[in-house]
């Protein structure tokens, strides 16, 4: 059995940056003496790697001011950034509640996550509509009509044969 590394999650106000808000600080603590089942070691390692990836993404996002970032994006992309940020923060709060023994399903954060998810779906619909090509119905019906095989009528076939035999 291996010893579990504690990860501490704290939120502190930003003072050095132009971004107003909160900064998420994740630090690894020292080993603790409690043992855990070997079966969950892989899950814990994956979780620890995920926390590291989240930390790196947050550092990247926090290195650029929000105004600077949003100026480079079109309104739809701005909405995506805001929604993903809100969803991520609320998801992390969900995990925090679960670690504190609070059932997040009974907490208002569940409704907030659902509200954000609805807006994410709306943005996805808008994006899909932009990607979808416009259909020219006339051209499409001509294309389909000409692509389909149509048997010739007996009168047309006889007329074609008579024309060929006279030459």
PDB file of C-alpha atoms in Angstrom, residues 149-161 164:
ATOM      1  CA  UNK A 149     -32.586   6.080 -63.553  1.00  0.00           C
ATOM      2  CA  UNK A 150     -35.854   6.254 -65.401  1.00  0.00           C
ATOM      3  CA  UNK A 151     -36.913   3.507 -67.792  1.00  0.00           C
ATOM      4  CA  UNK A 152     -37.760   4.787 -71.223  1.00  0.00           C
ATOM      5  CA  UNK A 153     -41.317   4.328 -72.384  1.00  0.00           C
ATOM      6  CA  UNK A 154     -41.986   1.884 -75.268  1.00  0.00           C
ATOM      7  CA  UNK A 155     -43.012   4.717 -77.594  1.00  0.00           C
ATOM      8  CA  UNK A 156     -39.822   6.650 -76.989  1.00  0.00           C
ATOM      9  CA  UNK A 157     -37.725   3.503 -77.481  1.00  0.00           C
ATOM     10  CA  UNK A 158     -39.481   2.674 -80.802  1.00  0.00           C
ATOM     11  CA  UNK A 159     -39.052   6.250 -82.015  1.00  0.00           C
ATOM     12  CA  UNK A 160     -35.352   6.100 -81.169  1.00  0.00           C
ATOM     13  CA  UNK A 161     -34.947   2.782 -82.965  1.00  0.00           C
ATOM     14  CA  UNK A 164     -31.418   4.876 -86.005  1.00  0.00           C
TER      15      UNK A 164
END
